[in-house]
PDB file of C-alpha atoms in Angstrom:
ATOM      1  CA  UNK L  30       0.000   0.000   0.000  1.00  0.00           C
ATOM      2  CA  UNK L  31       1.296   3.616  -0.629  1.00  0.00           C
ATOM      3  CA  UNK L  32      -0.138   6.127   1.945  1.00  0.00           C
ATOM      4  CA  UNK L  33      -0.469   9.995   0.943  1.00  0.00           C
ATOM      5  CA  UNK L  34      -2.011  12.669   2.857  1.00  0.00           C
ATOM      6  CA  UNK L  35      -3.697  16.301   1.673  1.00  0.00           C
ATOM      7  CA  UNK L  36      -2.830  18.615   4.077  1.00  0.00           C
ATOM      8  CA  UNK L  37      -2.473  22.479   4.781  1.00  0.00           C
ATOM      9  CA  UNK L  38      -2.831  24.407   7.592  1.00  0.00           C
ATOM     10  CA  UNK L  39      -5.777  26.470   6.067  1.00  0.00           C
ATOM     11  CA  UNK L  40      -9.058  25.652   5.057  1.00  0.00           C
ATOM     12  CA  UNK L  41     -10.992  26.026   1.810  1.00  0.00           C
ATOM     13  CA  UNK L  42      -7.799  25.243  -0.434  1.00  0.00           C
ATOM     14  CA  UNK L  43      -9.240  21.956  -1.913  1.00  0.00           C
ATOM     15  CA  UNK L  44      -8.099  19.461  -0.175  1.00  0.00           C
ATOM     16  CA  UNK L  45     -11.394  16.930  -0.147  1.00  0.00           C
ATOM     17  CA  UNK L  46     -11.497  17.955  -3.814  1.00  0.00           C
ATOM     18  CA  UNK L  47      -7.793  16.833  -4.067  1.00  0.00           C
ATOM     19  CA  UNK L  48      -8.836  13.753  -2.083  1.00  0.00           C
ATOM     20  CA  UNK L  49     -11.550  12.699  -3.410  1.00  0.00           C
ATOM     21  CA  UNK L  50     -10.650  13.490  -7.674  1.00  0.00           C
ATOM     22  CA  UNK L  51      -6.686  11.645  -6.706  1.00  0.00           C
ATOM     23  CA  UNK L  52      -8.782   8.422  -4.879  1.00  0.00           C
ATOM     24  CA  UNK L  53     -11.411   7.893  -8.092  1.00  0.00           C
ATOM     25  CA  UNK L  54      -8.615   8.223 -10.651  1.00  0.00           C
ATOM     26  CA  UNK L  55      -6.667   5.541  -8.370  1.00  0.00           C
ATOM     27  CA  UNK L  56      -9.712   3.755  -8.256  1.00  0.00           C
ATOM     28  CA  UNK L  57     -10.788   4.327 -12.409  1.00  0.00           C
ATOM     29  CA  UNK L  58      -7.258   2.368 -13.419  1.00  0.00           C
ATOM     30  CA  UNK L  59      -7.891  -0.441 -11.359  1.00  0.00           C
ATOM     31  CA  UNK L  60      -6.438   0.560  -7.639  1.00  0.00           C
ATOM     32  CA  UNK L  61      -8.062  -0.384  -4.478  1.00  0.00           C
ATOM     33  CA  UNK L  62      -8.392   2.625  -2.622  1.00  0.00           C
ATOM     34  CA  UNK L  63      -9.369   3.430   1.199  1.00  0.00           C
ATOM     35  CA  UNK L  64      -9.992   7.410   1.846  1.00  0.00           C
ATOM     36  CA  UNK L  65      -9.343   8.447   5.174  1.00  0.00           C
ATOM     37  CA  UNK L  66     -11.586  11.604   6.698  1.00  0.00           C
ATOM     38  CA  UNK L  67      -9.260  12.571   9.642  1.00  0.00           C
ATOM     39  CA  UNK L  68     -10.956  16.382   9.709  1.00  0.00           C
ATOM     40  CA  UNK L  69     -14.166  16.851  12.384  1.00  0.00           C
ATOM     41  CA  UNK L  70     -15.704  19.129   9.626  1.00  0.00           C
ATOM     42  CA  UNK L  71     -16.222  15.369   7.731  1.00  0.00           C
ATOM     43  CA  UNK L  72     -16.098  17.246   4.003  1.00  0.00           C
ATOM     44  CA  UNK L  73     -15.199  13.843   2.520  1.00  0.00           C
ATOM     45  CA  UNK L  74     -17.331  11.621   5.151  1.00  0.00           C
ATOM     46  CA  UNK L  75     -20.820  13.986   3.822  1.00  0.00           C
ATOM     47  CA  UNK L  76     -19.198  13.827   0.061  1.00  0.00           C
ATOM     48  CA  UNK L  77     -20.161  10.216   0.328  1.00  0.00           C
ATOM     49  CA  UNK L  78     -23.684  10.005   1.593  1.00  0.00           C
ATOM     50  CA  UNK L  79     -22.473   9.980   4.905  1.00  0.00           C
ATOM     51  CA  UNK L  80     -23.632  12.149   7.939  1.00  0.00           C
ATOM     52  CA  UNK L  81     -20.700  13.381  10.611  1.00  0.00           C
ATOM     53  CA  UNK L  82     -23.338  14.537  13.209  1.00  0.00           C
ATOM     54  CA  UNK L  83     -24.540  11.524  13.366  1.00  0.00           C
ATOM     55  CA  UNK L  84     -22.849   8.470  12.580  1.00  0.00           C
ATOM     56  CA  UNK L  85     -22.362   5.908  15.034  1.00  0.00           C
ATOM     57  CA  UNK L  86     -18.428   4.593  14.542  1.00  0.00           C
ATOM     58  CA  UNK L  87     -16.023   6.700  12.659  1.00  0.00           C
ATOM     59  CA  UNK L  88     -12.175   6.709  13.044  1.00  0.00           C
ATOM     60  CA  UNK L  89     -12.781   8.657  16.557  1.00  0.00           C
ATOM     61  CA  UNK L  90     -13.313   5.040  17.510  1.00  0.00           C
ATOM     62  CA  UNK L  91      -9.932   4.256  16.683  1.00  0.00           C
ATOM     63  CA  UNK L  92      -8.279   6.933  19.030  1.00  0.00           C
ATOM     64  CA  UNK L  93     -10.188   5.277  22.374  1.00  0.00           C
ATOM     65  CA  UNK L  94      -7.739   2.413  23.088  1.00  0.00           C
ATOM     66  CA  UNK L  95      -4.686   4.142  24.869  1.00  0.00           C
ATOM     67  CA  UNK L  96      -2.682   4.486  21.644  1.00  0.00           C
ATOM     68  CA  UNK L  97      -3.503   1.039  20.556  1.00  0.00           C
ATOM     69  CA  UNK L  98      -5.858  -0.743  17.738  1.00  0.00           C
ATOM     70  CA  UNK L  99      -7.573  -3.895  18.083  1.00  0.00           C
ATOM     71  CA  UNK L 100      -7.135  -6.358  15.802  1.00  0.00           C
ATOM     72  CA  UNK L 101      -9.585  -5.409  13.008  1.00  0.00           C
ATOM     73  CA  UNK L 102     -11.371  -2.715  13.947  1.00  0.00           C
ATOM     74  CA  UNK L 103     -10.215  -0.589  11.276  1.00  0.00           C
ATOM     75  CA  UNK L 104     -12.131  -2.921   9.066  1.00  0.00           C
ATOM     76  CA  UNK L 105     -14.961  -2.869  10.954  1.00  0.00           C
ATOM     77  CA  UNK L 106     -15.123   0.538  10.443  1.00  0.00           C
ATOM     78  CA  UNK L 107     -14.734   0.666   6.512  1.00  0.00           C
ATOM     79  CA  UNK L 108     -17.877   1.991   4.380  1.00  0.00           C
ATOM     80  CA  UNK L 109     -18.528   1.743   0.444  1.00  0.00           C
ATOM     81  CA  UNK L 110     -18.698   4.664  -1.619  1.00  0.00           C
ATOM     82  CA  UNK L 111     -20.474   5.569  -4.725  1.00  0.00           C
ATOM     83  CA  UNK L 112     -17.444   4.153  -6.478  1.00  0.00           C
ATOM     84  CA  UNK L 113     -16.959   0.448  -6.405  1.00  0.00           C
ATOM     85  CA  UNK L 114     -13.036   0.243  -5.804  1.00  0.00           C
ATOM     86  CA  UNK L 115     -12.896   3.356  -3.058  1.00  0.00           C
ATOM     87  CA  UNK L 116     -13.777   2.355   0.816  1.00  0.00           C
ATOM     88  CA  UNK L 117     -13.704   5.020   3.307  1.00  0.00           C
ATOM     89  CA  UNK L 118     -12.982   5.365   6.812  1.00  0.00           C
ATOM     90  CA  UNK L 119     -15.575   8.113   8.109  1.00  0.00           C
ATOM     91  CA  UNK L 120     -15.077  11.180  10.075  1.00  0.00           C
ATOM     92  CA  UNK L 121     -17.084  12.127  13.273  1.00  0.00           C
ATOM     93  CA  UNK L 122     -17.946  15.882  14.698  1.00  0.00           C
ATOM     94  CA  UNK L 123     -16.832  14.463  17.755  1.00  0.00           C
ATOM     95  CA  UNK L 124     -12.923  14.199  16.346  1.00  0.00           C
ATOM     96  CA  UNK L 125     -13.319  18.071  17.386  1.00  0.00           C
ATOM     97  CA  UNK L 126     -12.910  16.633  20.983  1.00  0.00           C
ATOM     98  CA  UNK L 127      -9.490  14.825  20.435  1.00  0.00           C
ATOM     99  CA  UNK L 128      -7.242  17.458  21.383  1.00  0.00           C
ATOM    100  CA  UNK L 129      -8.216  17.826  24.491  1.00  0.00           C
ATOM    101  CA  UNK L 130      -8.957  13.540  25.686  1.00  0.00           C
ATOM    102  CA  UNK L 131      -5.475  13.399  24.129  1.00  0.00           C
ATOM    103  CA  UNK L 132      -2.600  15.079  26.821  1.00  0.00           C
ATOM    104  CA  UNK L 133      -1.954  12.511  28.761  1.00  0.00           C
ATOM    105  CA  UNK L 134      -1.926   9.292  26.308  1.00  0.00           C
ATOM    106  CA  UNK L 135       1.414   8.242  24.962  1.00  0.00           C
ATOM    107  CA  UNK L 136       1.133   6.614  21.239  1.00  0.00           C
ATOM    108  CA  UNK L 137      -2.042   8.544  20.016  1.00  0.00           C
ATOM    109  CA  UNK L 138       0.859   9.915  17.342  1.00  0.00           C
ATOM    110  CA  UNK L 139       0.803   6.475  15.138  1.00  0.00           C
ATOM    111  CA  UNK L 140      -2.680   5.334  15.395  1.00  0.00           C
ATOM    112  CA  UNK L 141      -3.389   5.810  11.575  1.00  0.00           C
ATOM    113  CA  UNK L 142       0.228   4.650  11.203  1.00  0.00           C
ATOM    114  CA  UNK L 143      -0.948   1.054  13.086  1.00  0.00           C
ATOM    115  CA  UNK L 144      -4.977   1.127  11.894  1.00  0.00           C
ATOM    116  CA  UNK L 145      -3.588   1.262   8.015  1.00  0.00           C
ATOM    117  CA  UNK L 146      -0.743  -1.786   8.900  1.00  0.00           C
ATOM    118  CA  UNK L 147      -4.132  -3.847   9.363  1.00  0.00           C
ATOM    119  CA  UNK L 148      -5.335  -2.648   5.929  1.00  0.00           C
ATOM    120  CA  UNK L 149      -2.044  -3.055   4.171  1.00  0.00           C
ATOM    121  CA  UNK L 150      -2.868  -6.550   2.556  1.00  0.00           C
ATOM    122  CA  UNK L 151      -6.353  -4.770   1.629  1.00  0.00           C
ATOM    123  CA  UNK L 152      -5.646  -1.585  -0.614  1.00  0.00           C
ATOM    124  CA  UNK L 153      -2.939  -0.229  -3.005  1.00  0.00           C
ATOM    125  CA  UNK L 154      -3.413   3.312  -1.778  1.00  0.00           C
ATOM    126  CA  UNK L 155      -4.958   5.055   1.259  1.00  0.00           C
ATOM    127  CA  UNK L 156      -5.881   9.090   1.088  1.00  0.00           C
ATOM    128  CA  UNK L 157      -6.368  11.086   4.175  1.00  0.00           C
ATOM    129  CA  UNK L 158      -8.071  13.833   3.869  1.00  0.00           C
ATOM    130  CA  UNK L 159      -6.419  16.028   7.161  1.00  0.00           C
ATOM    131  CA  UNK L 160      -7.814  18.778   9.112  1.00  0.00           C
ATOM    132  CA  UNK L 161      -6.249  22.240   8.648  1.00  0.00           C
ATOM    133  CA  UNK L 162      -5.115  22.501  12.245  1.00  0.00           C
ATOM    134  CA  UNK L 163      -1.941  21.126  13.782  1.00  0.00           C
ATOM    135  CA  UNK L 164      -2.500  19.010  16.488  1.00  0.00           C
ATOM    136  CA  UNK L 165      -2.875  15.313  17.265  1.00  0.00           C
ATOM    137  CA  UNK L 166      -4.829  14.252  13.815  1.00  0.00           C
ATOM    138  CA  UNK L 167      -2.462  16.242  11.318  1.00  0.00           C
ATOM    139  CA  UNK L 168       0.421  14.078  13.084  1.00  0.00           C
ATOM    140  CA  UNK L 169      -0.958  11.133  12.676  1.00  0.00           C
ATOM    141  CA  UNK L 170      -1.954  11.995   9.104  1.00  0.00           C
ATOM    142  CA  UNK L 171       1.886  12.621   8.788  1.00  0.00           C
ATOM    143  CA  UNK L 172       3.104   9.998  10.466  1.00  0.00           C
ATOM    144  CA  UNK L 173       1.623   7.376   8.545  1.00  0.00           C
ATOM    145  CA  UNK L 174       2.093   8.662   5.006  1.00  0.00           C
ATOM    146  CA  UNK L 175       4.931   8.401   2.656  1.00  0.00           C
ATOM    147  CA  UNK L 176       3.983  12.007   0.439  1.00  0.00           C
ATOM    148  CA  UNK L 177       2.362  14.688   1.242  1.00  0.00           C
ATOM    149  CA  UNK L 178       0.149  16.430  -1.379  1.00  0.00           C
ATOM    150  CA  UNK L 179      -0.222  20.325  -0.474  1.00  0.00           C
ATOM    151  CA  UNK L 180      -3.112  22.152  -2.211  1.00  0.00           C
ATOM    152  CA  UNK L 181      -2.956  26.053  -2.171  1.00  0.00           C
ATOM    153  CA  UNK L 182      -4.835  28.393  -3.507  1.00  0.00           C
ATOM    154  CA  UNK L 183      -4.198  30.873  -5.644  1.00  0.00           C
ATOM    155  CA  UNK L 184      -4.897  33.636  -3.707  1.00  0.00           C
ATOM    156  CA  UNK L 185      -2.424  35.431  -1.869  1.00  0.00           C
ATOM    157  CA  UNK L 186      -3.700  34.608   1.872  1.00  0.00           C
ATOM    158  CA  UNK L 187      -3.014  30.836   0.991  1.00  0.00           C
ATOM    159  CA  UNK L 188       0.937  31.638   1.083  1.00  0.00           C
ATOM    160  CA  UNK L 189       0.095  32.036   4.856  1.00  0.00           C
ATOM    161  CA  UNK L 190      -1.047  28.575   5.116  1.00  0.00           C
ATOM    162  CA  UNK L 191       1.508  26.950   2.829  1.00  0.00           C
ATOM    163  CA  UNK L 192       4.521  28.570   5.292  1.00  0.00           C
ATOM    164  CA  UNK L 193       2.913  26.770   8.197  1.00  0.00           C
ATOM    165  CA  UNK L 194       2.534  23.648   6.389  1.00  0.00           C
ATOM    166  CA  UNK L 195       6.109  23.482   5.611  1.00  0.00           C
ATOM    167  CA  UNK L 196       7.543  24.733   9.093  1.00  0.00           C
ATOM    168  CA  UNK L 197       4.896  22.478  10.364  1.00  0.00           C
ATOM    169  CA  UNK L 198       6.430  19.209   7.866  1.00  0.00           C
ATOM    170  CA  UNK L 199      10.291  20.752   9.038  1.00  0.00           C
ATOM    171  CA  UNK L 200       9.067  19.814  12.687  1.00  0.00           C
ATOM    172  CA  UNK L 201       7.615  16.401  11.696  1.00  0.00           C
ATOM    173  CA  UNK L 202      10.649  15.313   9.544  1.00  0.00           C
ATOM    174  CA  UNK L 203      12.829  15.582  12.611  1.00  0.00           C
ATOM    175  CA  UNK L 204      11.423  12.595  14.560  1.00  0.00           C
ATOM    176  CA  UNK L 205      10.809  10.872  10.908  1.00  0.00           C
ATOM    177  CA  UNK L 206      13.633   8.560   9.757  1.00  0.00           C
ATOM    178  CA  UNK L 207      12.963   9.635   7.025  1.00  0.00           C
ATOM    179  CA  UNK L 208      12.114  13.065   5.486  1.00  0.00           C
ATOM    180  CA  UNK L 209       8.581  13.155   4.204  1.00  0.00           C
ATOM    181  CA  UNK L 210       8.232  14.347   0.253  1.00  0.00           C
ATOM    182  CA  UNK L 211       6.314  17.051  -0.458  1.00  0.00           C
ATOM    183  CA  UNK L 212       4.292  18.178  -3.716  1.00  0.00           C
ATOM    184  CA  UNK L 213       3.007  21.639  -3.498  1.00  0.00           C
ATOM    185  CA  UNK L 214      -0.549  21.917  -5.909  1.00  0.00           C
ATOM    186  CA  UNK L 215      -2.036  25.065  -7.153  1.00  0.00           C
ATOM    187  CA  UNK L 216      -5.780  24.983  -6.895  1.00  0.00           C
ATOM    188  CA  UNK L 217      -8.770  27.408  -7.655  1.00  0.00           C
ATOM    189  CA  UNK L 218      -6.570  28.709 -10.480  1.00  0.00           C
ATOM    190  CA  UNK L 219      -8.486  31.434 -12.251  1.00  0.00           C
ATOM    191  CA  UNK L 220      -6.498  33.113 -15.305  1.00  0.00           C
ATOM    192  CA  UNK L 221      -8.750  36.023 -15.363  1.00  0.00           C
ATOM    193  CA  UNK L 222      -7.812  37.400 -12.124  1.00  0.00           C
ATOM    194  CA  UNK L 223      -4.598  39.350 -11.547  1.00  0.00           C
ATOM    195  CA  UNK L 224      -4.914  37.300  -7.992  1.00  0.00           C
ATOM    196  CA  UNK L 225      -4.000  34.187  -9.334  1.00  0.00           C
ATOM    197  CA  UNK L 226      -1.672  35.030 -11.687  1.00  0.00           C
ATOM    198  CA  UNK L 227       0.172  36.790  -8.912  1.00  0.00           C
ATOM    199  CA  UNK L 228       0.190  33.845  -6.444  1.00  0.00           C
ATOM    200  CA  UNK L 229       1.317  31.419  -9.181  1.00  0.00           C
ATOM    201  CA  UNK L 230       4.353  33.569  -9.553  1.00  0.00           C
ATOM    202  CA  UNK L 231       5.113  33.449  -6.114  1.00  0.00           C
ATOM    203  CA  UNK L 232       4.622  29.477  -5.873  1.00  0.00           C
ATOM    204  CA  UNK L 233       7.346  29.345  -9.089  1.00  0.00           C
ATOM    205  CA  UNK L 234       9.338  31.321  -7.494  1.00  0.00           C
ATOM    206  CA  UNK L 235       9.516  30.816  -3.672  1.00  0.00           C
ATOM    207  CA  UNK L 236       8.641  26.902  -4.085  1.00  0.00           C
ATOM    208  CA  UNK L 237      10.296  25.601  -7.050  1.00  0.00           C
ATOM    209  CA  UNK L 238      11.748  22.460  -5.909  1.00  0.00           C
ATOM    210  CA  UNK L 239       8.265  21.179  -4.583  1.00  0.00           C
ATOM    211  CA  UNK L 240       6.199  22.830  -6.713  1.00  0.00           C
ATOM    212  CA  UNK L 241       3.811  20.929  -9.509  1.00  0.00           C
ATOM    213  CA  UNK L 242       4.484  23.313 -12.255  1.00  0.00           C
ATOM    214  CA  UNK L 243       0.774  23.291 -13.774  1.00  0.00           C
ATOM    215  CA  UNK L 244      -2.163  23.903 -11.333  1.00  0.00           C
ATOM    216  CA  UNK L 245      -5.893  22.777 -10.991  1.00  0.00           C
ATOM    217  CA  UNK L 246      -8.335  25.287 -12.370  1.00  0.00           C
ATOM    218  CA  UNK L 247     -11.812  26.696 -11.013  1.00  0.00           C
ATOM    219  CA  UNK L 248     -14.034  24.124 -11.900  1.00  0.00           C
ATOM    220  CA  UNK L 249     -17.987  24.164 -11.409  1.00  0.00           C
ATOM    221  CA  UNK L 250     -17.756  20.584 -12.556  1.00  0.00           C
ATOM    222  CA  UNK L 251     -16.517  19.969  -9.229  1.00  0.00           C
ATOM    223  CA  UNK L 252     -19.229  21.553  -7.504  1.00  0.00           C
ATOM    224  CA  UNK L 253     -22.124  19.504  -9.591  1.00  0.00           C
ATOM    225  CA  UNK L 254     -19.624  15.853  -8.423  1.00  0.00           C
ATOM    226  CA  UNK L 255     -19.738  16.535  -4.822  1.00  0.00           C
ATOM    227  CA  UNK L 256     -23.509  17.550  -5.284  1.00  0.00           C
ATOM    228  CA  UNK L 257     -24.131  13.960  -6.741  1.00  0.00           C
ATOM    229  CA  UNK L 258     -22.199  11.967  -4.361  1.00  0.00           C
ATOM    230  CA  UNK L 259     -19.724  10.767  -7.140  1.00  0.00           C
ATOM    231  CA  UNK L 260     -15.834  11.333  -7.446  1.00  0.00           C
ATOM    232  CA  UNK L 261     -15.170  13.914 -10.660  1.00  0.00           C
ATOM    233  CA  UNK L 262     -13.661  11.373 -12.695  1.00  0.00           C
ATOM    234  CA  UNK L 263     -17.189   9.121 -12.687  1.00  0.00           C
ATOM    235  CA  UNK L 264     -19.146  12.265 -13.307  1.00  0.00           C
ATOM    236  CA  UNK L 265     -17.536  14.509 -15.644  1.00  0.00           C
ATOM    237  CA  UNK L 266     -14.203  12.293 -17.265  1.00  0.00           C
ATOM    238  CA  UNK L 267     -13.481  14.993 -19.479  1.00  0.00           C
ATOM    239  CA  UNK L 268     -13.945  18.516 -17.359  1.00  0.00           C
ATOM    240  CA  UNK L 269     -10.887  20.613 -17.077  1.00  0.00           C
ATOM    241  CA  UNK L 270     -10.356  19.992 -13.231  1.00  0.00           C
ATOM    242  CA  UNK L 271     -10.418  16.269 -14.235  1.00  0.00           C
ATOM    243  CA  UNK L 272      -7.667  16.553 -16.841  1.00  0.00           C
ATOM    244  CA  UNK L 273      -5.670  18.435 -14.851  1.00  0.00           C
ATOM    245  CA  UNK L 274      -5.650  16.030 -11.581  1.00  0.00           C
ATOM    246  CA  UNK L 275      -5.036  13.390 -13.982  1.00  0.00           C
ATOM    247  CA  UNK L 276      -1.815  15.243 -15.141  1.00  0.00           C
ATOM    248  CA  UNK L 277      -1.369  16.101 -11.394  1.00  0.00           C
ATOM    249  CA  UNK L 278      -1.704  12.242 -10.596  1.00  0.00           C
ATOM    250  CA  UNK L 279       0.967  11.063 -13.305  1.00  0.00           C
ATOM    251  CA  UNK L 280       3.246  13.559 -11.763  1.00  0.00           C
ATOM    252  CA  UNK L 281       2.826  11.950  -8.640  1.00  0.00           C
ATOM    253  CA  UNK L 282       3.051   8.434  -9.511  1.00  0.00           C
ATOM    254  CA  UNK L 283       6.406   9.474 -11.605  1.00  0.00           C
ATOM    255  CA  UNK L 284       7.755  11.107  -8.548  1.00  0.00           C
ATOM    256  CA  UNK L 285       6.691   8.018  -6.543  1.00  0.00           C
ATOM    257  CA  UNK L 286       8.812   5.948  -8.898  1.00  0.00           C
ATOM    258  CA  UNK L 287      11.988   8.334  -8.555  1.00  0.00           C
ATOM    259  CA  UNK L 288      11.705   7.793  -5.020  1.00  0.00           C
ATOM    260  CA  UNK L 289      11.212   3.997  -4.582  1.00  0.00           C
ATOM    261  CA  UNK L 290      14.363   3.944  -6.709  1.00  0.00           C
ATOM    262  CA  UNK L 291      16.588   5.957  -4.938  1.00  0.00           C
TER     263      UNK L 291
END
């Protein structure tokens, strides 16, 4: 199984988008995939049919065992999507509650790190969706992955956000064995405004190394998906947002390669 997590330390930058449109393309060439909702908003959990007010086990339930996860739970906590090959592990409003059951409880760092070793056998690739705050879920969302996909949006607040993120990954990588990789994604890109031309710049500039040098436009396509419950790639194969994550996936999968060989 490879194991990549969406994350920034800002909202509204795309990252269930991300999620959700990288998953169904995995999932579209033949991948089994299990998406992981680790934010208490539940974007992705509600994306799928699924209510985070009121479910009855999410992955909250994984977090209540001192740091450790019985043997198959995280299967017993797996639900089927619209899309035949993608399983997802729900959110819960009540993940909101974490940070503060958590001081205290050694190990709650790797629980998505142990709950995915159970699910190895399972899937090819796992997706967690991550909340936009640090604390204990964005760990564990970092913990467990091998790359980290960073949406930003082009506008110029979203810089903010994408200096966190990376002071926030500089912080992670030193108890890592490992330094985590790192693609940086332009979303929301709208040609028309002197906004996101600006920010672009900025990204090419200030971020080259990390940066994926095309970016995913504005999209209502992506609006009408999440209204219908179905990953972009099942509803609209051909929309600009879809072409471009499937560019932004091949990138990904090449840069996966690159690093499995060295």
């Amino acid at each position: 199984m490879r194991v990549w997590a969406v994350a920034n330390q800002k909202g509204g930058v795309g990252k269930t988008t991300t999620s959700v449109s990288l998953a169904g393309l995995l999932a579209d060439s033949g991948k089994r995939v299990v998406v992981l909702d680790l934010d208490p908003h539940g974007s992705m959990t509600s994306y799928f049919g699924q209510d985070p007010d009121n479910i009855e086990r999410s992955v909250f339930d994984l977090f209540q065992h001192q740091g450790t996860v019985p043997e198959g739970l995280p299967r017993e906590l797996l639900v089927p999507t619209s899309h035949e090959r993608i399983s997802l592990l729900p959110s819960s409003t009540v993940l909101a509650t974490l940070e503060r059951q958590s001081p205290g409880q050694n190990g709650l760092g790797l629980v998505i790190a142990k709950s995915l070793s159970q699910l190895w056998q399972d899937f090819d690739y796992a997706i967690i969706d991550s909340p936009p705050l640090l604390g204990v879920l964005m760990v564990n969302a970092l913990a467990a992955s091998q790359r980290l996909v960073i949406p930003v949006q082009t506008e110029f607040l979203a810089l903010k956000g994408l200096e966190r993120m990376v002071s926030t990954l500089k912080m992670i990588n030193r108890s890592r064995r490992q330094a985590l990789p790192y693609t940086i994604v332009p979303t929301m890109f709208d040609r028309r405004t002197q906004a996101s031309m600006n920010t672009l710049k900025l990204l090419r500039n200030g971020y080259q190394d990390h940066l994926w040098q095309a970016f995913i436009p504005i999209d209502t396509r992506l609006r009408d998906a999440s209204l219908a419950g179905l990953v972009p790639s099942q509803y609209d194969p051909n929309s600009r947002a879809v072409i471009a994550y499937r560019a932004l996936l091949k990138a990904l999968l090449a840069a996966q390669e690159t690093t499995q060989v060295a």
